[in-house]
XYZ file of C-alpha atoms in Angstrom:
776
model
C -85.530 158.487 19.106
C -85.189 155.622 18.749
C -86.720 152.948 17.932
C -90.316 152.721 18.373
C -92.679 151.679 15.751
C -94.120 155.116 15.608
C -90.784 156.245 14.223
C -91.657 154.371 11.074
C -94.540 156.758 10.338
C -93.450 160.218 11.421
C -95.730 162.108 9.071
C -99.041 160.796 10.382
C -100.860 162.368 13.278
C -99.735 161.697 16.808
C -102.963 159.799 17.436
C -102.329 157.416 14.558
C -98.702 157.135 15.580
C -99.584 156.061 19.091
C -102.229 153.654 17.821
C -99.637 152.050 15.566
C -97.250 151.868 18.525
C -99.706 149.744 20.532
C -100.590 147.604 17.526
C -96.880 147.044 16.998
C -96.434 145.830 20.579
C -99.336 143.412 20.302
C -98.121 142.112 16.979
C -94.580 141.660 18.174
C -95.562 139.756 21.226
C -95.823 142.433 23.865
C -97.962 140.194 26.018
C -96.229 136.927 25.309
C -98.531 135.804 22.527
C -98.479 136.212 18.792
C -95.813 135.381 16.286
C -94.150 132.018 16.795
C -90.428 132.222 16.182
C -88.136 129.738 14.609
C -86.038 127.733 17.031
C -82.684 128.184 15.295
C -80.535 131.284 14.942
C -80.005 133.287 11.770
C -76.422 133.176 10.506
C -74.306 133.149 7.345
C -71.564 130.819 6.069
C -73.395 127.599 6.947
C -70.683 125.426 5.442
C -72.129 122.226 6.921
C -75.179 122.483 4.661
C -73.368 124.198 1.772
C -69.686 123.117 1.547
C -69.142 125.439 -1.450
C -69.148 128.394 0.956
C -65.709 127.343 2.186
C -64.328 128.799 -1.059
C -65.388 132.323 -0.102
C -62.889 134.513 1.737
C -65.616 136.194 3.803
C -66.407 132.782 5.357
C -62.775 132.131 6.263
C -62.447 132.696 9.999
C -58.663 132.665 9.796
C -58.650 135.943 7.873
C -58.910 139.400 9.456
C -62.193 141.281 9.574
C -61.156 143.876 6.974
C -60.002 141.195 4.526
C -63.229 139.221 4.944
C -65.385 142.324 4.503
C -63.478 143.382 1.390
C -63.975 139.937 -0.127
C -67.715 140.051 0.570
C -68.314 143.559 -0.792
C -66.513 142.688 -4.056
C -68.965 139.827 -4.655
C -72.110 141.995 -4.347
C -73.982 143.912 -7.027
C -74.986 147.530 -6.349
C -78.588 146.439 -5.840
C -77.490 143.811 -3.314
C -75.325 146.318 -1.433
C -78.252 148.707 -1.120
C -80.348 146.030 0.603
C -77.724 146.099 3.378
C -78.231 149.819 4.025
C -81.550 149.254 5.839
C -82.434 147.593 9.142
C -84.479 144.857 7.494
C -81.438 143.741 5.534
C -81.754 141.653 2.396
C -80.609 138.114 1.754
C -78.185 136.864 -0.895
C -78.951 133.187 -1.217
C -76.206 132.562 -3.795
C -73.670 133.559 -1.116
C -75.424 131.843 1.784
C -76.435 135.139 3.468
C -79.921 135.094 5.061
C -82.089 138.100 5.883
C -81.073 139.876 9.076
C -83.080 142.339 11.172
C -80.824 144.919 12.843
C -83.440 146.499 15.094
C -83.554 145.003 18.578
C -83.688 146.872 21.899
C -82.231 146.210 25.352
C -82.559 149.427 27.337
C -82.947 147.678 30.704
C -83.474 144.081 29.673
C -84.199 142.278 26.412
C -87.161 144.147 24.934
C -89.974 143.287 22.550
C -89.735 146.772 20.998
C -88.345 146.380 17.494
C -88.983 143.554 15.040
C -85.688 141.762 15.768
C -86.761 140.310 19.106
C -89.876 138.783 20.581
C -91.014 136.287 23.176
C -92.773 132.947 22.764
C -93.703 129.872 24.745
C -90.037 128.881 24.480
C -88.822 132.051 26.219
C -91.896 133.792 27.662
C -89.975 136.601 29.376
C -86.591 138.084 30.278
C -85.322 139.959 33.330
C -86.683 143.506 33.407
C -84.226 145.669 35.330
C -85.135 149.066 36.740
C -85.620 151.824 34.219
C -82.238 153.459 33.535
C -82.840 156.632 35.560
C -83.106 154.536 38.754
C -80.101 152.352 37.944
C -78.098 155.551 37.390
C -79.170 156.686 40.881
C -77.082 153.827 42.293
C -73.900 155.626 41.127
C -72.341 152.170 40.878
C -70.222 151.511 37.780
C -69.807 147.816 38.551
C -73.604 147.489 38.712
C -73.995 149.189 35.322
C -71.656 146.609 33.813
C -73.171 143.648 35.676
C -76.638 144.482 34.329
C -75.257 144.766 30.780
C -73.594 141.381 31.134
C -76.832 139.678 32.219
C -78.817 141.361 29.448
C -76.322 140.243 26.780
C -76.315 136.682 28.139
C -80.109 136.528 27.943
C -79.987 138.117 24.478
C -77.506 135.509 23.221
C -79.629 132.760 24.752
C -82.658 134.063 22.845
C -80.650 134.495 19.638
C -79.671 130.824 19.775
C -83.338 129.815 19.577
C -84.250 132.341 16.891
C -85.968 134.876 19.158
C -83.488 137.765 19.050
C -80.891 139.501 16.953
C -77.343 140.465 17.882
C -77.546 144.250 17.380
C -79.264 146.166 20.168
C -80.014 149.877 19.889
C -79.328 150.680 23.519
C -78.417 152.552 25.708
C -80.032 155.998 25.547
C -77.385 158.401 26.867
C -78.962 161.765 26.105
C -78.653 164.376 28.853
C -81.863 164.801 30.884
C -81.806 168.542 30.236
C -85.415 169.415 31.024
C -87.588 167.753 33.702
C -90.592 167.726 31.366
C -88.956 165.406 28.812
C -90.992 162.203 28.559
C -87.917 160.112 27.783
C -85.766 161.340 30.652
C -86.662 158.046 32.344
C -84.544 156.190 29.761
C -81.405 158.223 30.456
C -78.752 158.246 33.203
C -79.756 161.800 34.201
C -78.526 165.359 33.811
C -74.798 165.032 34.518
C -72.257 164.408 31.712
C -69.812 162.528 33.970
C -72.423 160.135 35.375
C -73.944 159.646 31.913
C -70.524 158.913 30.405
C -69.622 156.379 33.081
C -73.043 154.715 32.850
C -72.745 154.543 29.064
C -69.268 153.016 29.064
C -70.124 150.534 31.838
C -73.381 149.281 30.346
C -71.864 149.059 26.852
C -68.925 147.027 28.134
C -71.324 144.699 29.939
C -73.286 144.151 26.749
C -70.382 143.835 24.339
C -67.348 142.336 26.072
C -66.646 138.983 24.493
C -64.708 135.982 25.742
C -63.399 135.603 22.188
C -61.118 138.633 22.328
C -61.033 142.430 22.319
C -62.244 142.874 18.750
C -65.099 140.387 19.056
C -68.583 141.285 20.299
C -70.967 139.348 22.513
C -73.750 141.608 21.256
C -73.409 145.025 19.584
C -74.602 148.015 21.621
C -75.626 151.400 20.214
C -75.488 154.771 21.977
C -78.347 157.045 21.045
C -79.604 159.611 20.103
C -76.740 161.717 18.747
C -76.997 164.593 19.618
C -78.669 167.399 21.633
C -81.931 165.429 21.476
C -84.214 165.883 24.460
C -87.569 167.127 23.236
C -90.308 164.885 21.874
C -93.616 166.706 21.740
C -94.091 169.860 23.798
C -96.794 172.451 23.173
C -96.938 171.730 19.449
C -93.167 171.449 18.926
C -92.139 167.899 18.005
C -88.835 166.145 17.457
C -89.437 165.768 13.724
C -89.407 169.533 13.227
C -87.274 170.838 16.106
C -84.096 172.752 15.360
C -81.939 172.679 18.504
C -79.942 175.903 18.689
C -76.901 174.897 20.721
C -73.759 176.854 21.510
C -70.440 175.179 20.776
C -69.674 175.449 24.493
C -72.846 173.659 25.589
C -72.489 171.042 22.850
C -68.982 170.068 23.880
C -69.289 170.216 27.642
C -72.855 168.932 28.153
C -74.343 167.067 25.186
C -71.346 165.326 23.624
C -69.476 163.758 26.596
C -71.775 160.711 27.010
C -71.328 159.795 23.339
C -67.604 160.391 23.546
C -67.491 158.115 26.604
C -69.441 155.460 24.687
C -66.892 155.406 21.886
C -63.601 156.058 23.669
C -64.244 154.271 26.989
C -66.940 151.768 26.016
C -65.718 150.978 22.467
C -69.365 150.924 21.418
C -70.220 149.251 18.111
C -72.743 151.851 16.980
C -73.966 155.436 17.319
C -77.518 156.419 16.360
C -78.157 159.915 14.990
C -81.307 161.727 16.096
C -84.322 163.289 14.360
C -83.725 166.897 15.319
C -81.612 169.464 13.578
C -78.647 170.974 15.392
C -78.132 174.588 14.391
C -80.049 174.095 11.159
C -78.578 170.774 10.008
C -80.331 167.407 10.571
C -78.188 165.232 12.823
C -78.236 162.388 10.290
C -77.084 164.698 7.481
C -74.284 166.496 9.315
C -70.840 165.455 8.020
C -69.069 167.362 10.797
C -70.929 165.481 13.533
C -70.877 162.038 11.889
C -67.809 161.650 9.649
C -65.947 164.445 11.416
C -66.426 163.754 15.110
C -67.736 160.193 15.560
C -65.738 158.536 12.801
C -62.843 160.998 12.577
C -62.014 162.351 16.053
C -63.338 159.486 18.158
C -62.470 156.668 15.689
C -65.710 154.705 16.032
C -65.102 151.008 15.391
C -68.566 150.175 14.144
C -71.524 151.589 12.237
C -73.680 154.737 12.376
C -77.432 154.141 12.192
C -80.306 156.590 11.824
C -83.139 156.914 14.250
C -86.099 155.262 12.632
C -87.087 157.108 9.461
C -84.777 160.045 10.238
C -83.714 160.340 6.605
C -87.357 160.313 5.523
C -88.022 162.954 8.201
C -85.357 165.372 7.058
C -86.654 165.115 3.499
C -90.421 165.008 4.020
C -90.881 166.874 7.325
C -87.891 169.220 7.505
C -87.635 169.756 3.714
C -83.867 169.837 4.012
C -83.367 168.600 0.439
C -85.351 169.094 -2.738
C -85.404 165.456 -3.801
C -85.349 162.099 -2.000
C -82.220 161.156 -3.952
C -80.406 164.198 -2.556
C -81.493 163.190 0.950
C -80.141 159.660 0.478
C -76.857 160.990 -0.886
C -76.434 163.606 1.871
C -77.014 161.005 4.589
C -74.501 158.529 3.162
C -71.889 161.205 2.450
C -72.332 162.612 5.963
C -71.307 159.223 7.346
C -74.583 157.339 7.833
C -74.157 153.587 7.254
C -77.548 152.093 8.100
C -81.095 153.417 7.796
C -83.680 152.312 10.317
C -86.435 152.428 7.740
C -86.718 151.916 4.010
C -85.730 155.324 2.612
C -82.161 154.450 1.604
C -83.388 151.161 0.157
C -85.807 153.061 -2.085
C -83.708 156.032 -3.226
C -79.992 155.176 -3.111
C -79.759 153.502 -6.520
C -81.265 156.565 -8.193
C -78.879 158.782 -6.210
C -75.961 156.788 -7.658
C -77.434 156.908 -11.176
C -77.841 160.711 -10.901
C -74.211 161.074 -9.835
C -75.078 162.404 -6.371
C -73.085 159.698 -4.620
C -70.485 157.194 -5.858
C -70.798 153.447 -5.464
C -67.562 153.550 -3.470
C -69.427 155.461 -0.741
C -72.008 152.663 -0.646
C -69.162 150.146 -0.375
C -67.748 152.011 2.587
C -71.126 152.242 4.343
C -71.978 148.548 4.039
C -68.409 147.611 4.983
C -68.906 149.109 8.455
C -72.153 147.136 8.791
C -70.589 143.866 7.645
C -67.567 144.391 9.896
C -69.891 144.629 12.903
C -71.615 141.371 11.942
C -68.201 139.743 11.449
C -67.164 140.775 14.965
C -70.412 139.231 16.262
C -69.643 135.893 14.592
C -72.584 136.161 12.184
C -70.350 134.962 9.320
C -68.686 132.191 11.345
C -71.230 129.453 10.737
C -73.571 127.936 13.307
C -73.267 130.028 16.521
C -74.430 127.040 18.564
C -70.957 125.597 18.003
C -69.271 128.774 19.273
C -68.455 130.399 22.607
C -72.072 131.245 23.470
C -73.579 128.250 21.723
C -74.745 126.428 24.838
C -76.843 129.352 26.054
C -80.575 128.812 25.729
C -83.936 129.236 27.491
C -82.482 127.813 30.728
C -80.183 130.875 30.940
C -83.008 133.428 30.844
C -84.796 134.508 34.034
C -82.434 132.536 36.270
C -82.862 133.151 40.021
C -79.462 134.888 40.089
C -80.421 137.238 37.242
C -83.744 138.058 38.887
C -82.017 138.773 42.190
C -79.764 141.287 40.419
C -82.881 143.171 39.281
C -84.002 143.414 42.908
C -80.534 144.494 44.057
C -80.330 147.145 41.319
C -83.621 148.650 42.504
C -82.461 148.594 46.132
C -79.248 150.404 45.230
C -81.047 153.097 43.236
C -83.966 153.989 45.528
C -83.449 157.465 47.018
C -84.467 158.473 50.546
C -85.321 162.176 50.230
C -86.784 162.913 53.676
C -86.698 161.037 56.962
C -87.673 163.235 59.886
C -87.170 161.733 63.337
C -85.768 158.559 61.731
C -89.291 157.421 60.888
C -87.864 154.904 58.470
C -87.165 152.073 58.576
C -90.453 150.746 59.884
C -90.242 147.807 62.252
C -91.934 144.721 60.775
C -92.615 143.506 64.332
C -93.869 146.772 65.854
C -96.105 147.594 62.885
C -99.112 145.302 63.041
C -101.105 146.911 60.229
C -100.085 148.985 57.240
C -102.362 151.097 55.030
C -101.142 151.023 51.422
C -102.716 153.707 49.248
C -102.246 155.184 45.815
C -102.512 154.657 42.051
C -99.037 153.080 41.880
C -99.421 150.873 44.958
C -100.427 147.701 43.131
C -99.114 148.239 39.610
C -97.165 145.822 37.457
C -96.269 147.198 34.031
C -95.871 150.754 35.353
C -92.814 149.556 37.306
C -90.782 148.736 34.189
C -91.206 151.948 32.210
C -90.799 152.007 28.437
C -88.630 150.094 25.960
C -89.612 147.152 28.080
C -89.820 143.425 27.540
C -92.043 140.806 29.096
C -90.601 140.363 32.600
C -89.925 137.039 34.289
C -92.531 137.898 36.920
C -93.738 140.933 38.885
C -93.652 141.781 42.567
C -95.912 144.809 43.067
C -95.316 147.274 45.913
C -98.420 145.965 47.691
C -97.184 142.374 47.381
C -93.731 143.359 48.629
C -95.077 145.179 51.687
C -97.658 142.487 52.445
C -94.882 139.894 52.639
C -93.707 141.573 55.870
C -96.857 142.927 57.550
C -100.634 142.769 57.249
C -101.898 145.437 54.855
C -105.128 147.123 53.870
C -105.250 148.618 50.385
C -107.058 151.479 48.703
C -106.102 152.697 45.245
C -107.410 156.147 46.112
C -107.572 157.100 42.425
C -106.107 156.200 39.063
C -102.945 157.939 37.861
C -104.885 160.905 36.421
C -106.609 161.257 39.812
C -109.589 163.283 38.624
C -111.979 161.821 41.229
C -110.045 160.544 44.252
C -111.823 158.320 46.760
C -110.440 160.321 49.660
C -112.832 159.082 52.342
C -111.971 155.416 51.729
C -108.262 156.179 51.874
C -108.570 158.283 55.045
C -110.557 155.518 56.719
C -107.871 152.849 56.315
C -105.089 155.322 57.199
C -106.859 156.260 60.422
C -107.011 152.610 61.480
C -103.464 151.514 60.543
C -100.209 151.715 62.501
C -98.490 153.348 59.495
C -99.446 154.514 56.000
C -97.556 154.178 52.725
C -98.756 156.377 49.856
C -97.438 155.352 46.413
C -98.063 158.121 43.905
C -96.345 159.530 40.812
C -96.557 158.893 37.092
C -96.728 156.257 34.387
C -96.434 156.191 30.586
C -99.695 158.122 30.205
C -97.989 161.056 31.951
C -94.399 160.880 30.634
C -93.297 158.814 27.649
C -91.790 158.882 24.195
C -93.647 161.559 22.221
C -95.265 162.724 25.461
C -93.514 165.570 27.261
C -95.094 167.104 30.350
C -96.280 170.714 30.529
C -96.000 171.034 34.320
C -94.175 169.536 37.303
C -97.183 168.914 39.546
C -98.397 165.486 40.606
C -101.235 164.532 38.210
C -104.786 165.583 38.998
C -105.650 165.609 42.676
C -102.820 163.334 43.829
C -101.431 166.090 46.087
C -104.851 166.584 47.702
C -105.155 162.847 48.322
C -101.709 162.778 49.944
C -102.389 165.781 52.195
C -105.831 164.610 53.311
C -104.640 161.076 54.080
C -101.647 162.450 56.011
C -104.000 164.552 58.165
C -106.183 161.535 58.948
C -103.497 158.912 59.489
C -102.974 157.438 62.941
C -99.300 156.558 62.446
C -96.371 157.815 60.378
C -96.877 158.496 56.674
C -94.354 157.459 54.025
C -94.763 159.086 50.612
C -93.303 157.132 47.689
C -92.959 158.734 44.262
C -92.762 156.309 41.333
C -91.699 158.253 38.252
C -88.979 158.911 35.716
C -88.835 162.690 36.102
C -89.012 164.842 39.210
C -92.063 166.579 40.649
C -92.683 169.715 42.655
C -93.527 168.014 45.963
C -92.561 170.977 48.143
C -95.962 170.641 49.820
C -94.977 167.187 51.121
C -91.411 168.192 51.921
C -92.813 170.933 54.186
C -95.596 168.807 55.742
C -94.683 167.538 59.229
C -97.406 164.912 58.882
C -95.316 163.326 56.099
C -92.014 162.499 57.819
C -90.540 160.297 55.066
C -90.309 160.522 51.266
C -88.785 157.985 48.853
C -88.256 158.215 45.107
C -88.235 154.780 43.463
C -88.024 155.619 39.733
C -89.618 152.847 37.700
C -88.033 150.058 39.743
C -88.335 147.070 37.414
C -89.929 143.642 37.794
C -88.783 143.214 41.416
C -89.618 146.803 42.362
C -92.179 145.899 45.009
C -89.755 143.619 46.828
C -87.010 146.276 46.701
C -89.348 148.965 48.050
C -90.255 146.712 50.991
C -86.555 145.979 51.573
C -85.952 149.712 52.045
C -89.141 150.532 53.979
C -88.550 147.770 56.554
C -84.799 148.292 56.801
C -83.701 144.976 55.316
C -81.517 147.229 53.165
C -80.023 150.652 53.868
C -80.850 153.195 51.110
C -77.843 154.590 49.245
C -79.276 156.022 46.008
C -78.741 159.650 45.030
C -80.814 161.755 42.651
C -79.348 161.780 39.131
C -81.403 164.882 38.250
C -82.593 168.120 39.835
C -86.207 168.458 40.998
C -87.470 171.945 40.193
C -90.451 173.917 41.512
C -93.468 174.447 39.275
C -92.369 178.078 38.774
C -89.461 176.757 36.680
C -91.707 175.816 33.761
C -93.193 179.301 33.652
C -89.717 180.825 33.187
C -88.047 178.244 30.965
C -89.423 177.146 27.591
C -88.465 173.584 26.815
C -87.135 174.711 23.430
C -84.361 176.853 24.975
C -81.286 174.624 24.788
C -78.962 176.939 26.710
C -77.449 175.348 29.794
C -75.983 178.556 31.178
C -78.045 181.276 32.867
C -78.630 184.688 31.296
C -78.975 187.402 33.969
C -80.104 189.918 31.338
C -83.297 187.965 30.588
C -83.742 186.244 33.952
C -83.171 182.845 32.361
C -81.971 180.659 35.280
C -79.973 178.012 33.396
C -80.284 174.248 33.634
C -79.042 171.362 35.780
C -77.192 171.586 39.079
C -74.095 172.686 37.176
C -75.574 176.001 36.034
C -79.076 176.540 37.461
C -79.326 179.602 39.723
C -82.912 179.325 40.983
C -84.660 177.479 43.830
C -84.960 173.684 43.838
C -87.161 171.125 45.562
C -84.323 168.581 45.568
C -81.054 168.695 43.667
C -78.680 166.363 41.881
C -76.871 164.123 44.378
C -79.462 164.429 47.152
C -80.117 161.244 49.107
C -80.163 160.125 52.744
C -79.201 156.955 54.597
C -80.334 155.171 57.751
C -76.727 155.567 58.958
C -74.438 158.554 59.552
C -71.350 158.658 57.335
C -68.418 161.006 57.910
C -65.561 161.897 55.538
C -61.968 162.647 56.422
C -59.405 163.741 53.859
C -56.254 161.622 54.119
C -54.333 162.771 51.062
C -54.808 165.492 48.436
C -52.401 168.005 46.883
C -52.771 171.718 47.589
C -50.791 172.834 44.566
C -50.611 171.586 40.990
C -48.089 173.081 38.576
C -48.672 172.792 34.834
C -45.388 172.525 32.904
C -45.221 174.752 29.826
C -42.556 174.887 27.156
C -40.167 177.831 27.059
C -41.582 180.767 25.172
C -45.219 179.893 25.947
C -47.262 183.075 25.931
C -48.548 182.422 29.457
C -45.038 182.941 30.830
C -45.224 186.612 29.824
C -48.988 187.253 29.895
C -51.531 186.637 32.635
C -53.546 183.619 31.453
C -56.829 182.489 33.006
C -56.553 179.075 31.361
C -54.326 177.034 29.087
C -55.165 174.708 26.208
C -55.455 171.010 26.914
C -52.723 169.519 24.730
C -51.079 166.141 24.987
C -47.583 167.268 25.949
C -48.915 169.541 28.698
C -51.149 166.855 30.150
C -48.665 164.038 30.636
C -48.121 163.026 34.271
C -50.726 165.447 35.600
C -52.897 162.888 37.374
C -53.033 162.880 41.159
C -54.711 160.880 43.921
C -57.256 161.876 46.514
C -57.551 159.505 49.464
C -60.588 159.733 51.701
C -61.432 157.878 54.887
C -65.147 157.200 55.258
C -66.695 156.113 58.557
C -70.116 154.602 59.165
C -70.958 156.070 62.573
C -74.504 154.693 62.537
C -76.025 151.566 63.945
C -76.788 149.947 60.585
C -74.445 148.615 57.916
C -74.966 149.710 54.355
C -73.646 151.105 51.105
C -72.557 154.702 50.850
C -72.313 156.791 47.705
C -69.301 159.114 47.672
C -69.562 161.986 45.176
C -66.490 164.103 44.393
C -67.311 167.558 43.008
C -65.152 170.475 41.952
C -65.957 174.171 41.838
C -63.582 175.578 39.208
C -62.333 179.171 39.016
C -64.868 181.561 37.503
C -63.547 181.573 33.943
C -65.248 180.825 30.594
C -68.727 180.679 32.195
C -67.586 177.523 33.983
C -70.063 175.375 35.937
C -70.875 176.348 39.527
C -69.675 172.853 40.338
C -69.305 169.622 38.449
C -68.967 165.951 39.262
C -65.430 164.587 38.938
C -66.076 161.036 40.102
C -68.046 158.733 42.378
C -67.546 155.528 44.299
C -69.956 153.107 45.974
C -68.650 151.430 49.117
C -70.148 149.072 51.705
C -69.385 149.675 55.381
C -70.494 147.777 58.450
C -71.827 149.661 61.448
C -69.050 151.586 63.288
C -66.492 150.662 60.630
C -64.470 152.681 58.161
C -62.837 152.313 54.776
C -60.631 154.151 52.317
C -61.793 155.582 48.994
C -59.267 156.549 46.318
C -60.017 158.918 43.473
C -57.606 159.289 40.566
C -57.999 162.823 39.196
C -56.687 163.663 35.738
C -56.039 167.409 35.727
C -56.589 167.888 31.996
C -59.740 165.793 31.883
C -61.305 166.493 35.273
C -60.186 170.027 36.126
C -60.691 171.416 32.626
C -63.592 173.491 31.375
C -64.888 174.111 27.861
C -64.449 177.676 26.654
C -66.857 179.779 24.602
C -65.715 178.322 21.270
C -65.754 174.693 22.382
C -62.066 174.227 23.233
C -61.120 172.417 26.401
C -58.929 174.416 28.794
C -57.324 173.808 32.170
C -58.589 176.620 34.383
C -55.805 178.292 36.351
C -56.466 179.424 39.893
C -58.290 178.016 42.889
C -60.331 174.828 42.437
C -62.429 173.786 45.425
C -62.898 170.013 45.719
C -65.821 168.886 47.859
C -67.350 165.688 49.168
C -70.431 166.232 51.314
C -69.522 169.003 53.774
C -65.787 168.447 53.288
C -63.953 171.055 51.178
C -60.350 171.190 49.969
C -58.644 173.974 48.010
C -56.312 173.133 45.146
C -54.302 175.858 43.425
C -53.581 175.139 39.760
C -50.867 177.327 38.266
C -48.103 177.264 35.667
């Protein structure tokens, strides 16, 4: 998606696109220099400088949002309305409305991507949290919300000094369907339940306002709707890709995160994607936009296109014969705002040609204005409002920066720890060899859609704070010519060796999908040779968004410990040291499956099917359906402690009440429709006692899965819920799960209908299993 500059110019070559992308970053202050911003916020209804504005209903804060919006739309000409259909929205000076830029980003901190936000000497940086894939690995809903709250506070602080907007096109909640996808790093992973809970939590953190339930602190946007997870793979790019998706896969894999955004997060915006879904461009599909998002889910907000998506479906996909038809189709499908200029250029002619009525334009801009009303944009000077005292002093506070470190600690995943090699003792270890292309990086740690961070702590700096280190880069990330002898030399002399390998944005990024799952270049050779030569234990750390085939290291006894650290954010180096030296007990779990290299030979990235096909040997995707071998799987993660689970309370039988005369009373049914009257009072509790039997206190991630009966090509297992709990050494605590039978024990059938599967459901947590019989 989204929102990178390159989206503005989809028809040029990839090379030009990427060049523009870097120019864009420099121009918009990627390195803290460049455009100087004003020091006051942009807002409408400035009655203090123009008392006449008090006569306008849209400036009257005592009126309801709908009444204010209606008053405003009536005062605008068609040409003026059209200027509010694009992200670089027009001004109407006669009504005291200034220009407003809708496009800002806040994927994991306030970002300089997008023209709505940048940094200056006044606010030189903002907290850069871990890239989303690592935050998701924490499986901690309160953390998701806490990060959103900090990001929105810093965003409001920057808005008050003219450095940011109020509408942020984040989060990215697409399913990480294929490990090669360059943007998987931006997502919460491969599981619909985790992605939905991340989406709702982060959105609430961003949006929740002290001014009331219908007000917004900032406006979030869930993207990219829908079935978007291919950027540029072997000549197939997102601008031309037609995702062929079954109704079953659409409704039980790709849609749930967006549904969670709207229904649980009350998100203010949904962004439609570039790709087609079953032959129809996402931004031109009335069933998906007006039908589902606006109709079924009742979105309270606006629908925006990915940048230049309307241009793309006209010029690249040739979906319509004329640009006016494209503009009309987008608006009639339910699109309200165009990231780009296409609707600004062609909508008036579309109206003149009778392809779309002005009333449809009124409706589109009304959703946009309503969002700005809820943000307080039409309430006069925001510095006199609830968030008016926020400013540069509220950005990069010590407390906010500490949360970035804590988020990284909670997400880091311990994948291997033979003989309890980790944690290392900072007193017993006198010298540490630190080796690898990611050992002393800064910007690599924050991934993409980034901002300028408050400061960096590199892995080398973090480790050196505890013990004396010697450092060898070994090679760059491409690792074509590794300096193996230098690396072996320092490893042979040190008490322990830490190898920090993996990827960066040159390997996996927007518009850059991978073609294999191997560590780049000769990284694997460097790891193996250093491990052979090392005097002490070897810890392998993988810094990446996606997984790698590291079976060679998993099987190597000379490499007793492996950590995955995602892209851990500005404080990543400190968090890595916290885990390595045992100042913190690891509790992260993988939010995506790590496949062997053989996977990519069997599975083209363009095959959207989640379920396996035995007839063709297609193995399926994600832990829910995949039938082949894995290197590591979803939910994997170790601790320095031993945690045990004991079931305290769970039902063995659940009866579904059906009305008299229901067909399932006389026929043998495998499942029944999820309908409101059937589903009332069908929630039940599961109580679990968890004990920390180890010698170290720490957090523990409890994952509750269910294996449903084998009906409707149901998942092998699926995640029902998760809880993060902290337990001291030799202590125990109680975890309660509330399970909604119709929501959690249902499956999606072949035509996309949700059904409660009848029969034996097996609930499992770790090695603990419990059978639950669901019947009528």
